[in-house]
mmCIF file of C-alpha atoms in Angstrom:
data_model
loop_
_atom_site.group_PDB
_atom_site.id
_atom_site.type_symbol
_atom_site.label_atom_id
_atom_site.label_comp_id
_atom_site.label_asym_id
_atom_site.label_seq_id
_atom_site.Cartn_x
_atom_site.Cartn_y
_atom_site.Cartn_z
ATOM 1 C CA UNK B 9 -22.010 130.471 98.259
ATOM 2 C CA UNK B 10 -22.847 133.432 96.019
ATOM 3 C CA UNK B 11 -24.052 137.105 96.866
ATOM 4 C CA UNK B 12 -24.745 139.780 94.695
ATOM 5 C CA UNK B 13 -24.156 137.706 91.110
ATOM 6 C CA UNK B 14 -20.645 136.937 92.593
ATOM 7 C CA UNK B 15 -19.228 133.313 93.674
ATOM 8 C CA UNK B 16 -18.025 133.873 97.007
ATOM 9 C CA UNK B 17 -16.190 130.860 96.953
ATOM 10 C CA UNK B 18 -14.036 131.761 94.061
ATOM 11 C CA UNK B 19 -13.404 135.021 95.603
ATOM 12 C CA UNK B 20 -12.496 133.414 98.685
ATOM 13 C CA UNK B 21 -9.428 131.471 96.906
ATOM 14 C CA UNK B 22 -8.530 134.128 95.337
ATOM 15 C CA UNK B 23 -7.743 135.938 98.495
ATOM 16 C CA UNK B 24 -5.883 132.856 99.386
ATOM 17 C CA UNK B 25 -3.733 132.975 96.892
ATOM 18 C CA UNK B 26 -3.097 136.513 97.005
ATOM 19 C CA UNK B 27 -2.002 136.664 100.490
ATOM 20 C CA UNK B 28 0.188 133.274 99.940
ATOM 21 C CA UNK B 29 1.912 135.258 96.765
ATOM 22 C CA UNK B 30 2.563 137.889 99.491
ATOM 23 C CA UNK B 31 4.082 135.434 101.998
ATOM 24 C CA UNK B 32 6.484 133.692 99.200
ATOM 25 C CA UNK B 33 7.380 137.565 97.635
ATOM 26 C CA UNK B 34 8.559 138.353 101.171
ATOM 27 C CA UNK B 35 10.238 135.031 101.907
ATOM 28 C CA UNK B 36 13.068 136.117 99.267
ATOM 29 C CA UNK B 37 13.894 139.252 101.393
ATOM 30 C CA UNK B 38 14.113 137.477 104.370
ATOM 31 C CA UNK B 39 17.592 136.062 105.029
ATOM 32 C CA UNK B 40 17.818 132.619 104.709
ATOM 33 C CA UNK B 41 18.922 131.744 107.555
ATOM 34 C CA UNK B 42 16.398 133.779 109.565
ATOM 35 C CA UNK B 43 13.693 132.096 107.892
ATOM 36 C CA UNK B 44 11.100 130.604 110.299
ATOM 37 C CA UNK B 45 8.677 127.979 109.526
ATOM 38 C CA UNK B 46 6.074 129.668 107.374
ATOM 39 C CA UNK B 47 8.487 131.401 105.123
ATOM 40 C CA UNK B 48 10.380 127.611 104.803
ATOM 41 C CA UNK B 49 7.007 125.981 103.985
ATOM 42 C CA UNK B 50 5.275 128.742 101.609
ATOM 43 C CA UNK B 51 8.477 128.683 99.631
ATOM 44 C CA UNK B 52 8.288 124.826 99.385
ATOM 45 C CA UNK B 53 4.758 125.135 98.371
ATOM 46 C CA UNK B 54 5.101 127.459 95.906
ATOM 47 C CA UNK B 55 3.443 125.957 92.684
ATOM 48 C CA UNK B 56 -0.134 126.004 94.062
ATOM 49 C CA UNK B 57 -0.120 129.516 94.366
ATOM 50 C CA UNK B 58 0.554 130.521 90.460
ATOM 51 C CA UNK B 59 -0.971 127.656 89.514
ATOM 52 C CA UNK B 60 -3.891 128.492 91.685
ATOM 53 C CA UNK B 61 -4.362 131.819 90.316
ATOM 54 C CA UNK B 62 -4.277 131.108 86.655
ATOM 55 C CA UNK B 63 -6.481 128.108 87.302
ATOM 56 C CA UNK B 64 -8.983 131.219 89.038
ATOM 57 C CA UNK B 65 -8.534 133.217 85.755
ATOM 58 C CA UNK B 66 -9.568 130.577 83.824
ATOM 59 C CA UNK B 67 -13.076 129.918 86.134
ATOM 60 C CA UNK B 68 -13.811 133.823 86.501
ATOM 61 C CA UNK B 69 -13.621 134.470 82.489
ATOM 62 C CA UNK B 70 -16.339 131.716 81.914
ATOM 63 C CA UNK B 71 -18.332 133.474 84.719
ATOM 64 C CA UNK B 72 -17.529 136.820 82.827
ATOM 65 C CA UNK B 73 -18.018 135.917 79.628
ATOM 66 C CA UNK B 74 -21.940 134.109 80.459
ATOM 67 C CA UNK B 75 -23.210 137.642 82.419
ATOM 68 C CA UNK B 76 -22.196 139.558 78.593
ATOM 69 C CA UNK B 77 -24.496 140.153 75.764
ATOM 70 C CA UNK B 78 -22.120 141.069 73.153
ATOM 71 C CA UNK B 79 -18.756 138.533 72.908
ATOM 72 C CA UNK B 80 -17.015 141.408 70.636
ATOM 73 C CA UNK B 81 -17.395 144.187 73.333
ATOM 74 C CA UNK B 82 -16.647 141.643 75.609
ATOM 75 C CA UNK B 83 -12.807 140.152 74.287
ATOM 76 C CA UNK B 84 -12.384 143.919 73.826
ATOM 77 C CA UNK B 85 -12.620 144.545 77.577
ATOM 78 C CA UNK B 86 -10.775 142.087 78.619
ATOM 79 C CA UNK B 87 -8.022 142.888 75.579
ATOM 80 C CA UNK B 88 -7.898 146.202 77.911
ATOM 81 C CA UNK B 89 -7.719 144.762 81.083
ATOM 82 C CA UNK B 90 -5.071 142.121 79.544
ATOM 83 C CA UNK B 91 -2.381 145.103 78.074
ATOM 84 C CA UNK B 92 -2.735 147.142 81.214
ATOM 85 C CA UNK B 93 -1.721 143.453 83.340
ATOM 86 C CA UNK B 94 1.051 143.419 81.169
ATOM 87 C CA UNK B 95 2.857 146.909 80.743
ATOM 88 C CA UNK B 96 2.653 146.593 84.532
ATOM 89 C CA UNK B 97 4.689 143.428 84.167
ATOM 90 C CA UNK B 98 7.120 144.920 81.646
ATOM 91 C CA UNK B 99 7.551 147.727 83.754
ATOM 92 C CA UNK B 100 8.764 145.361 87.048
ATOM 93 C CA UNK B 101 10.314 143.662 84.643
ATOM 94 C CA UNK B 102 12.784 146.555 82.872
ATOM 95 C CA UNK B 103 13.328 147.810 86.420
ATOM 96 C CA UNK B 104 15.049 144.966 87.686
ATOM 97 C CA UNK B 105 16.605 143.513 84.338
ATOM 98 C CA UNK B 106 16.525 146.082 82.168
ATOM 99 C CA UNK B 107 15.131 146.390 79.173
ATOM 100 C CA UNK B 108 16.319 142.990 77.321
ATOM 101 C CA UNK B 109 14.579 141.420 74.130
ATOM 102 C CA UNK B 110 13.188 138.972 73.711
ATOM 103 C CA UNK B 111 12.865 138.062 77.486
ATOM 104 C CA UNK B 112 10.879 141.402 78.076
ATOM 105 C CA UNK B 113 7.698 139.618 76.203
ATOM 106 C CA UNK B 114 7.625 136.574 77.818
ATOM 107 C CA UNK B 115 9.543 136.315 80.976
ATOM 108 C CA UNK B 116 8.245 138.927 83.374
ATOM 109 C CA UNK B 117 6.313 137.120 85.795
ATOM 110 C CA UNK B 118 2.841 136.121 86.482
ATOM 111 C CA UNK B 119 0.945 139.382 85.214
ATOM 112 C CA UNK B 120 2.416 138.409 81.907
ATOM 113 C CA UNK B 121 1.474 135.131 81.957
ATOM 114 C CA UNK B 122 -1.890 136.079 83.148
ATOM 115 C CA UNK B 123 -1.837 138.453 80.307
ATOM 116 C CA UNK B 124 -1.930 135.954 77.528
ATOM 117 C CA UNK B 125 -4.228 133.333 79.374
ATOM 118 C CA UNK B 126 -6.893 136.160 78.882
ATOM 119 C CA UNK B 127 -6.449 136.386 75.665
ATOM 120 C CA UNK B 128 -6.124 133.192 74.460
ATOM 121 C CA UNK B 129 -8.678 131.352 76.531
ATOM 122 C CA UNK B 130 -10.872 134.556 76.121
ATOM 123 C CA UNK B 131 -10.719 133.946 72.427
ATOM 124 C CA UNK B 132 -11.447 129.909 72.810
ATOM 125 C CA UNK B 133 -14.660 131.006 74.635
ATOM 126 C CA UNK B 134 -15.979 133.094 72.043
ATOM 127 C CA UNK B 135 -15.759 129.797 69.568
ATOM 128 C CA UNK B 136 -18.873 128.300 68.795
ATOM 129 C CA UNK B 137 -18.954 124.928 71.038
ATOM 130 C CA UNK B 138 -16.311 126.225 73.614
ATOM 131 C CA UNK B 139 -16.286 123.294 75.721
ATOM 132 C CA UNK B 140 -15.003 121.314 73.215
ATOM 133 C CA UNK B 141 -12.635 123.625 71.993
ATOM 134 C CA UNK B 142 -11.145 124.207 75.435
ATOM 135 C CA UNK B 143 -11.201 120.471 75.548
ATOM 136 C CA UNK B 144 -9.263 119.612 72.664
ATOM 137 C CA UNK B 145 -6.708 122.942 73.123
ATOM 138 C CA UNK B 146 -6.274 121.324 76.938
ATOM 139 C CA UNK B 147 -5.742 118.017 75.673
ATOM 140 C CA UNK B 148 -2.962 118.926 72.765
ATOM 141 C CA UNK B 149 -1.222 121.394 75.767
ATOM 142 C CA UNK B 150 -0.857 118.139 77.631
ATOM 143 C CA UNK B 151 -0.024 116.334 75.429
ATOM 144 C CA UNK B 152 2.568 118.873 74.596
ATOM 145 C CA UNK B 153 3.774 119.438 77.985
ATOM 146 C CA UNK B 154 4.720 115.628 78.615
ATOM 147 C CA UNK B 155 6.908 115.583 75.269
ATOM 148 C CA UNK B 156 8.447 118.337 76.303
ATOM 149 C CA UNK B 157 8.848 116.728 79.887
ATOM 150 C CA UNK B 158 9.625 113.594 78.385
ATOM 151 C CA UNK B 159 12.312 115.263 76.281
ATOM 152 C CA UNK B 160 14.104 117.335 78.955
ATOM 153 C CA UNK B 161 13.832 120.040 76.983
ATOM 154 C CA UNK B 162 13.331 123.825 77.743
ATOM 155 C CA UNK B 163 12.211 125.781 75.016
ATOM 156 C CA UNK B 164 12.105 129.563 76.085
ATOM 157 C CA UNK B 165 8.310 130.370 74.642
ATOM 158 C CA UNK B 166 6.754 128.140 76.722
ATOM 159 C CA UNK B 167 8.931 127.967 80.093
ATOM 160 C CA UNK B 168 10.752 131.563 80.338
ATOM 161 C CA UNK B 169 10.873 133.547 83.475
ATOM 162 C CA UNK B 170 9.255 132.905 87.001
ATOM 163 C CA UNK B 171 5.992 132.240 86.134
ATOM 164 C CA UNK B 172 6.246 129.915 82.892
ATOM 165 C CA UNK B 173 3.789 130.417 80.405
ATOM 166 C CA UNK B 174 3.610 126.458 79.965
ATOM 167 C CA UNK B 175 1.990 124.895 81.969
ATOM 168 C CA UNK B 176 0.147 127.939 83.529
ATOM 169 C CA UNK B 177 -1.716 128.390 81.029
ATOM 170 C CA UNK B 178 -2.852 124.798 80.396
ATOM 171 C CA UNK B 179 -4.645 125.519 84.682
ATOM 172 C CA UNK B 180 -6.626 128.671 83.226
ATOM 173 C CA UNK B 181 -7.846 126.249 80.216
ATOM 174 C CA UNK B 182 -8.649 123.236 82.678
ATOM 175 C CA UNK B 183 -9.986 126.653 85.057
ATOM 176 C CA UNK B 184 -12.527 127.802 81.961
ATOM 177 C CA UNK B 185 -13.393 124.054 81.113
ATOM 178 C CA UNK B 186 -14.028 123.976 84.246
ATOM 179 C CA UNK B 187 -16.163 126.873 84.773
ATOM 180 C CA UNK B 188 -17.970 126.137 81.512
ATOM 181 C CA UNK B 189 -18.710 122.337 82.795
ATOM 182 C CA UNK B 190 -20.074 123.488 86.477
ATOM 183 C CA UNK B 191 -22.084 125.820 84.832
ATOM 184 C CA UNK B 192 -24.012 123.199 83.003
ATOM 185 C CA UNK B 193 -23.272 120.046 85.355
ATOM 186 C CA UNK B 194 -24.064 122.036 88.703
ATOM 187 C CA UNK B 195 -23.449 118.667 90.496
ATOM 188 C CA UNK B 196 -20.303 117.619 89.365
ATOM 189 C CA UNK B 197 -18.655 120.169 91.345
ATOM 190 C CA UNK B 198 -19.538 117.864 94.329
ATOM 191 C CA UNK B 199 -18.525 114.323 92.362
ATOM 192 C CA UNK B 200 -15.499 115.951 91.382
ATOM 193 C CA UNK B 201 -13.785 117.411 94.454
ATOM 194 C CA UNK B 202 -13.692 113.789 96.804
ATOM 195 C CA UNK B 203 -11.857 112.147 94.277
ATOM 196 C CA UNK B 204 -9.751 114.779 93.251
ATOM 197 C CA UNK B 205 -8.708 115.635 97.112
ATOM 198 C CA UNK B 206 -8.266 111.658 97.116
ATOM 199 C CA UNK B 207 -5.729 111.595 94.300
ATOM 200 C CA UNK B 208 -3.924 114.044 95.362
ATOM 201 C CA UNK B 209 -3.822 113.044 99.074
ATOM 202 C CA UNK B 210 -2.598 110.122 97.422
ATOM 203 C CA UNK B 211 0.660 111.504 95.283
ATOM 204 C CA UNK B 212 1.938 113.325 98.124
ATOM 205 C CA UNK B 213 1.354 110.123 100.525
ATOM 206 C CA UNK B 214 3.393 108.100 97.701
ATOM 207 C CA UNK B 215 6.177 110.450 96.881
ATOM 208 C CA UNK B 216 6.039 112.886 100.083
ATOM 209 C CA UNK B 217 6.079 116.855 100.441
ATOM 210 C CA UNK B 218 9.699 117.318 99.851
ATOM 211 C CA UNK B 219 10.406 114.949 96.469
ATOM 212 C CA UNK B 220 7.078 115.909 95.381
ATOM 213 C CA UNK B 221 7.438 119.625 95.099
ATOM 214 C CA UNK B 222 11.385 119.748 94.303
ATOM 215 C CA UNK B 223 13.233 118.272 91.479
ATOM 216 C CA UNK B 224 13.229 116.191 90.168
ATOM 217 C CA UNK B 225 9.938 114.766 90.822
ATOM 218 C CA UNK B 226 8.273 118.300 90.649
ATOM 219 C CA UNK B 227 10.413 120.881 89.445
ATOM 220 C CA UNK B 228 12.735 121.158 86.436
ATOM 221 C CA UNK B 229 15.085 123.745 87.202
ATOM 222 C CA UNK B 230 17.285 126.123 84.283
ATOM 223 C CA UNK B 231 19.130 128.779 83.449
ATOM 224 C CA UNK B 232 18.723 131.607 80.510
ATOM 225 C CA UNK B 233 21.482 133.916 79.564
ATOM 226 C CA UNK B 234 19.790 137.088 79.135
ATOM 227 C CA UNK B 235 20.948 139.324 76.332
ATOM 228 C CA UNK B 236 22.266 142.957 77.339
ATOM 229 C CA UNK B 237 19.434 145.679 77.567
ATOM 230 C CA UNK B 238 19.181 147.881 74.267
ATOM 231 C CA UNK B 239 20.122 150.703 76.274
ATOM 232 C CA UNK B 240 23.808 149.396 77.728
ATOM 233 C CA UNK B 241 24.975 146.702 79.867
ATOM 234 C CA UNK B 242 25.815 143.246 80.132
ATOM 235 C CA UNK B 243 24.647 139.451 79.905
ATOM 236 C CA UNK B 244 22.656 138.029 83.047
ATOM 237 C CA UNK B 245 21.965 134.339 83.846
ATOM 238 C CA UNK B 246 18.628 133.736 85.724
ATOM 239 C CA UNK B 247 17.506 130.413 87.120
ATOM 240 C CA UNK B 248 13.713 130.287 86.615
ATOM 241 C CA UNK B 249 11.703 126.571 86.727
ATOM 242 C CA UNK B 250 8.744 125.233 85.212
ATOM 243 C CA UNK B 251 5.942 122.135 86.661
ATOM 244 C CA UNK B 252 6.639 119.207 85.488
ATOM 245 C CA UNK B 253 3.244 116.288 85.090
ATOM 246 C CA UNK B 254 3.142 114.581 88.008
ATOM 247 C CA UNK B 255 3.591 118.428 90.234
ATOM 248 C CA UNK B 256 1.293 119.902 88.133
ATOM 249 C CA UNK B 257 -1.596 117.340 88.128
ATOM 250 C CA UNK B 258 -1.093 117.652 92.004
ATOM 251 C CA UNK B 259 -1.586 121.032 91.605
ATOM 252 C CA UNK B 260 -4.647 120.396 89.660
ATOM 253 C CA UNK B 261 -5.957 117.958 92.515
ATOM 254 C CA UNK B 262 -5.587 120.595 95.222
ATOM 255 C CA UNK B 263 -7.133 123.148 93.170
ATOM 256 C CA UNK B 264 -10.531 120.843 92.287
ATOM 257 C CA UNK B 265 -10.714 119.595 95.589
ATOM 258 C CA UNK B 266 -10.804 123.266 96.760
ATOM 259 C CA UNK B 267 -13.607 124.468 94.496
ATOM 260 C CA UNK B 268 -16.026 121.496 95.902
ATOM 261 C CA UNK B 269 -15.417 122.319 99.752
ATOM 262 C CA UNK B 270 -15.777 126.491 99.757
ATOM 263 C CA UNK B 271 -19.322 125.188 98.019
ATOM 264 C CA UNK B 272 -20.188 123.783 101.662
ATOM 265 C CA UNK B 273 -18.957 126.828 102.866
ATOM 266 C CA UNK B 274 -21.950 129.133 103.875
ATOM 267 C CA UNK B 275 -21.276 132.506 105.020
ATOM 268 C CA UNK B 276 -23.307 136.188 105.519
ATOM 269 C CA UNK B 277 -23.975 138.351 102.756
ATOM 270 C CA UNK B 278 -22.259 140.927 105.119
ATOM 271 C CA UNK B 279 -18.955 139.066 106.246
ATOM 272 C CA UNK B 280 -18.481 137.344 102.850
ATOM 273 C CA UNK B 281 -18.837 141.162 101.558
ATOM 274 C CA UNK B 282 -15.783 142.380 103.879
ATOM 275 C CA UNK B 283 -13.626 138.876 104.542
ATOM 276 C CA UNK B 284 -13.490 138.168 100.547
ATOM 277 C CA UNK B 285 -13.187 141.640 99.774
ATOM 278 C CA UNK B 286 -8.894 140.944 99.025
ATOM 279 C CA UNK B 287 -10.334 138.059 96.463
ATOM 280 C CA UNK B 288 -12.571 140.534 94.688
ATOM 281 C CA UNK B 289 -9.820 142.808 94.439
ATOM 282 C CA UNK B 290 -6.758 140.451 94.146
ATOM 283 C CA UNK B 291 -5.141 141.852 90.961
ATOM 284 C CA UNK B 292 -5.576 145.166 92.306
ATOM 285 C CA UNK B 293 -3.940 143.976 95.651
ATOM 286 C CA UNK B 294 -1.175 141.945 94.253
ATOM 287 C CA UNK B 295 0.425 145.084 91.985
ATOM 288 C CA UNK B 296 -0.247 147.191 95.027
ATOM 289 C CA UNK B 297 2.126 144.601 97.171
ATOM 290 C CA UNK B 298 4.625 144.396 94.544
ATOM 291 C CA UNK B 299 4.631 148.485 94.382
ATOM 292 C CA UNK B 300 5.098 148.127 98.480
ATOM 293 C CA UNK B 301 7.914 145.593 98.283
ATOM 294 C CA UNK B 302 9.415 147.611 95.718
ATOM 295 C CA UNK B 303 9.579 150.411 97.487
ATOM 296 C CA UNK B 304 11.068 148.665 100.767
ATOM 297 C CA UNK B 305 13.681 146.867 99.258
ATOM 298 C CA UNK B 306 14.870 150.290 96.347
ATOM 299 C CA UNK B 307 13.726 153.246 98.680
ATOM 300 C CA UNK B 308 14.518 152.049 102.346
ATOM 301 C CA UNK B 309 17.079 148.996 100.832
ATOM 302 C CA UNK B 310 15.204 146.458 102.864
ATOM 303 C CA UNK B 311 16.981 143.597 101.057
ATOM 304 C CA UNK B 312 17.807 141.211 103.073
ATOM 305 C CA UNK B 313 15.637 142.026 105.887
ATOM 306 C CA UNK B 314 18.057 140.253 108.595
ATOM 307 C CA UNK B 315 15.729 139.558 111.131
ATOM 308 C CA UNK B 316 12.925 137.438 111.584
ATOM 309 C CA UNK B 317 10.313 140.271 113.403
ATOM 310 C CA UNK B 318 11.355 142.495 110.459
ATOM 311 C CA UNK B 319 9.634 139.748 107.633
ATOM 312 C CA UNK B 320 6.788 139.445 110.061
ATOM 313 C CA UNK B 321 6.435 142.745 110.118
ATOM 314 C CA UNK B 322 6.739 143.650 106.370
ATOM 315 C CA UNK B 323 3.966 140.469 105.710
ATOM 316 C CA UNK B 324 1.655 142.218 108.088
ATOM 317 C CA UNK B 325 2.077 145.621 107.295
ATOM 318 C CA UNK B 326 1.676 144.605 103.646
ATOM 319 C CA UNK B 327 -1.566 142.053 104.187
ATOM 320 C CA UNK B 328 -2.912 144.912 106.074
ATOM 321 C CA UNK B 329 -2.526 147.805 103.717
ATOM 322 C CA UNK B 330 -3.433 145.610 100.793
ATOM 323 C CA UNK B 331 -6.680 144.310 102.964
ATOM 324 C CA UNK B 332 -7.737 148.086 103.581
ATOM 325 C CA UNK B 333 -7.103 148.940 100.167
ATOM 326 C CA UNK B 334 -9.397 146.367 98.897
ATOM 327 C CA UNK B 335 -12.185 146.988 101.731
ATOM 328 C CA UNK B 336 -12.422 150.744 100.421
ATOM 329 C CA UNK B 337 -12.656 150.429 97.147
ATOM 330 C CA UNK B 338 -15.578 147.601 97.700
ATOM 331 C CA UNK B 339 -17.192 150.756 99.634
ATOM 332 C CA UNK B 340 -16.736 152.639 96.040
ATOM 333 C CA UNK B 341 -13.392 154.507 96.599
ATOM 334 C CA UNK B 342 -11.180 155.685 94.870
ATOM 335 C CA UNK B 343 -13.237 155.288 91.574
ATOM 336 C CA UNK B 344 -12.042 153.814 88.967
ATOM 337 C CA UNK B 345 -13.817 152.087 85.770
ATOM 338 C CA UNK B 346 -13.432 148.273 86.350
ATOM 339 C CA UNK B 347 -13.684 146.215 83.372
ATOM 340 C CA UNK B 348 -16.478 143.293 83.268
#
């Protein structure tokens, strides 16, 4: 399933995951008790999608980092690319919370987290044997991440925020490990995926949706007491969660199992050119439907939107826009330099 030097299966789930990020952003301004169906079961579902994308990030950097010739020029692009993910994460950040230390750094949602993924598994690819350095870093992160399950415990470095740094980042190692392994193993993408699907058909057959992706099977929910921004105000407590083991290697399940079946997926040059063109362009579209939202809910103070037609409506308009966006600037407009 590749066109053009591009994997249009990977771009494919990453338009998947984009458009389900959109669904769960605009769940929380729908009223809860207009919710319908989808909005119920994205917001249940949840984990896949971050987990989803970071496991992406991890497979496209190993697809990024073969096509260079030189790994410093390389790391230094994608050091770019990284601290322009993440001011745009501080600045979300600072205008809903302020600006509070040392939450700022670490606890400001998924561009952040994405942020240091590139940099640190972009650094463990430029080691000499990367596979097994991604292999032993992936293995001491889980190792970690049970102890720390194990322990109840809910150290702010590694679980702060929405989108906790641990154990996102262990999916865009196990993504690049991954990538790295399919690269040199082309068929183990197809011995991999039946068993993973199989294992993780069978955790949610043995626990079910509900205990599976809730606590305390899948979830371990806490509070932080934010300190007051430097510029005035006062504390705020925030609920944020993190995946715990047995969520998490469901996650992972899903995720392989998803990778093996777009492979049998065969699809024009020309469609797979327009439908994937949101997957090409999915960090691009998912600041642009944060911007949107943003606007609805400070501008036009769409928050709660207290109908159902109106958060039908607002997904739409949003997949729409963020579709068109994406479709023109695959046609080469507006112009910007894109980093490889």
């Amino acid at each position: 399933m590749r066109e053009s030097g591009r994997d249009s299966g990977i771009d494919a789930l990453r338009a998947i995951a984009v458009l389900a990020m959109m669904a769960a952003h605009t769940s929380r301004l729908i009223d809860f008790d207009v919710r319908e169906a989808w909005s119920y079961g994205v917001l249940l579902l949840e984990p896949l999608i971050p987990s989803l994308f970071l496991f992406l990030v991890g497979v496209s950097l190993t697809h990024s980092r073969a096509k260079a010739d030189n790994a410093r020029s390389w790391y230094l692009r994608q050091t770019r690319r990284a601290a322009g993910l993440w001011l745009i994460s501080a600045v979300f950040f600072a205008l809903e919370d302020g600006l509070r230390f040392p939450d700022m750094l670490m606890a400001s949602g998924i561009l952040c987290t994405i942020t240091y993924a590139i940099l640190t598994v972009g650094a463990l690819l430029l080691l000499p044997k990367p596979v097994w350095m991604l292999g032993l870093a992936l293995g001491a992160g889980i190792s970690a991440f049970v102890r720390i399950d194990l322990a109840g415990a809910h150290p702010f470095w590694l679980v702060s925020g929405n989108s906790p740094l641990f154990p996102l980042l262990l999916f865009a190692a196990a993504g690049a490990l991954w990538g790295l392994c399919s690269r040199r193993f082309p068929r183990a993408v197809f011995w991999i995926a039946p068993p993973a699907l199989l294992l993780g058909a069978w955790l949610v057959f043995r626990h079910g949706w509900e205990p599976l992706f809730t606590k305390p099977l899948g979830r371990s929910d806490a509070t932080r007491v934010l300190a007051p921004p430097i510029l005035g105000g006062t504390e705020k407590s925030v609920p944020y969660y993190n995946l715990r083991p047995l969520l998490s290697l469901t996650c992972l399940c899903f995720h392989l199992s998803a990778l093996g079946l777009v492979r049998f997926i065969h699809i024009g040059e020309n469609w797979a050119h327009r439908g994937f063109a949101l997957g090409r362009r999915a960090l691009e579209a998912y600041v642009l439907h944060l911007f949107i939202l943003a606007m609805l809910v400070v501008t036009l103070g769409m928050r709660p939107l207290r109908a159902a037609w109106q958060g039908n409506a607002v997904l739409a308009g949003v997949a729409a826009i963020c579709w068109g966006w994406a479709w023109r600037r695959e046609r080469g407009w507006p112009r910007f330099r894109r980093p490889r």
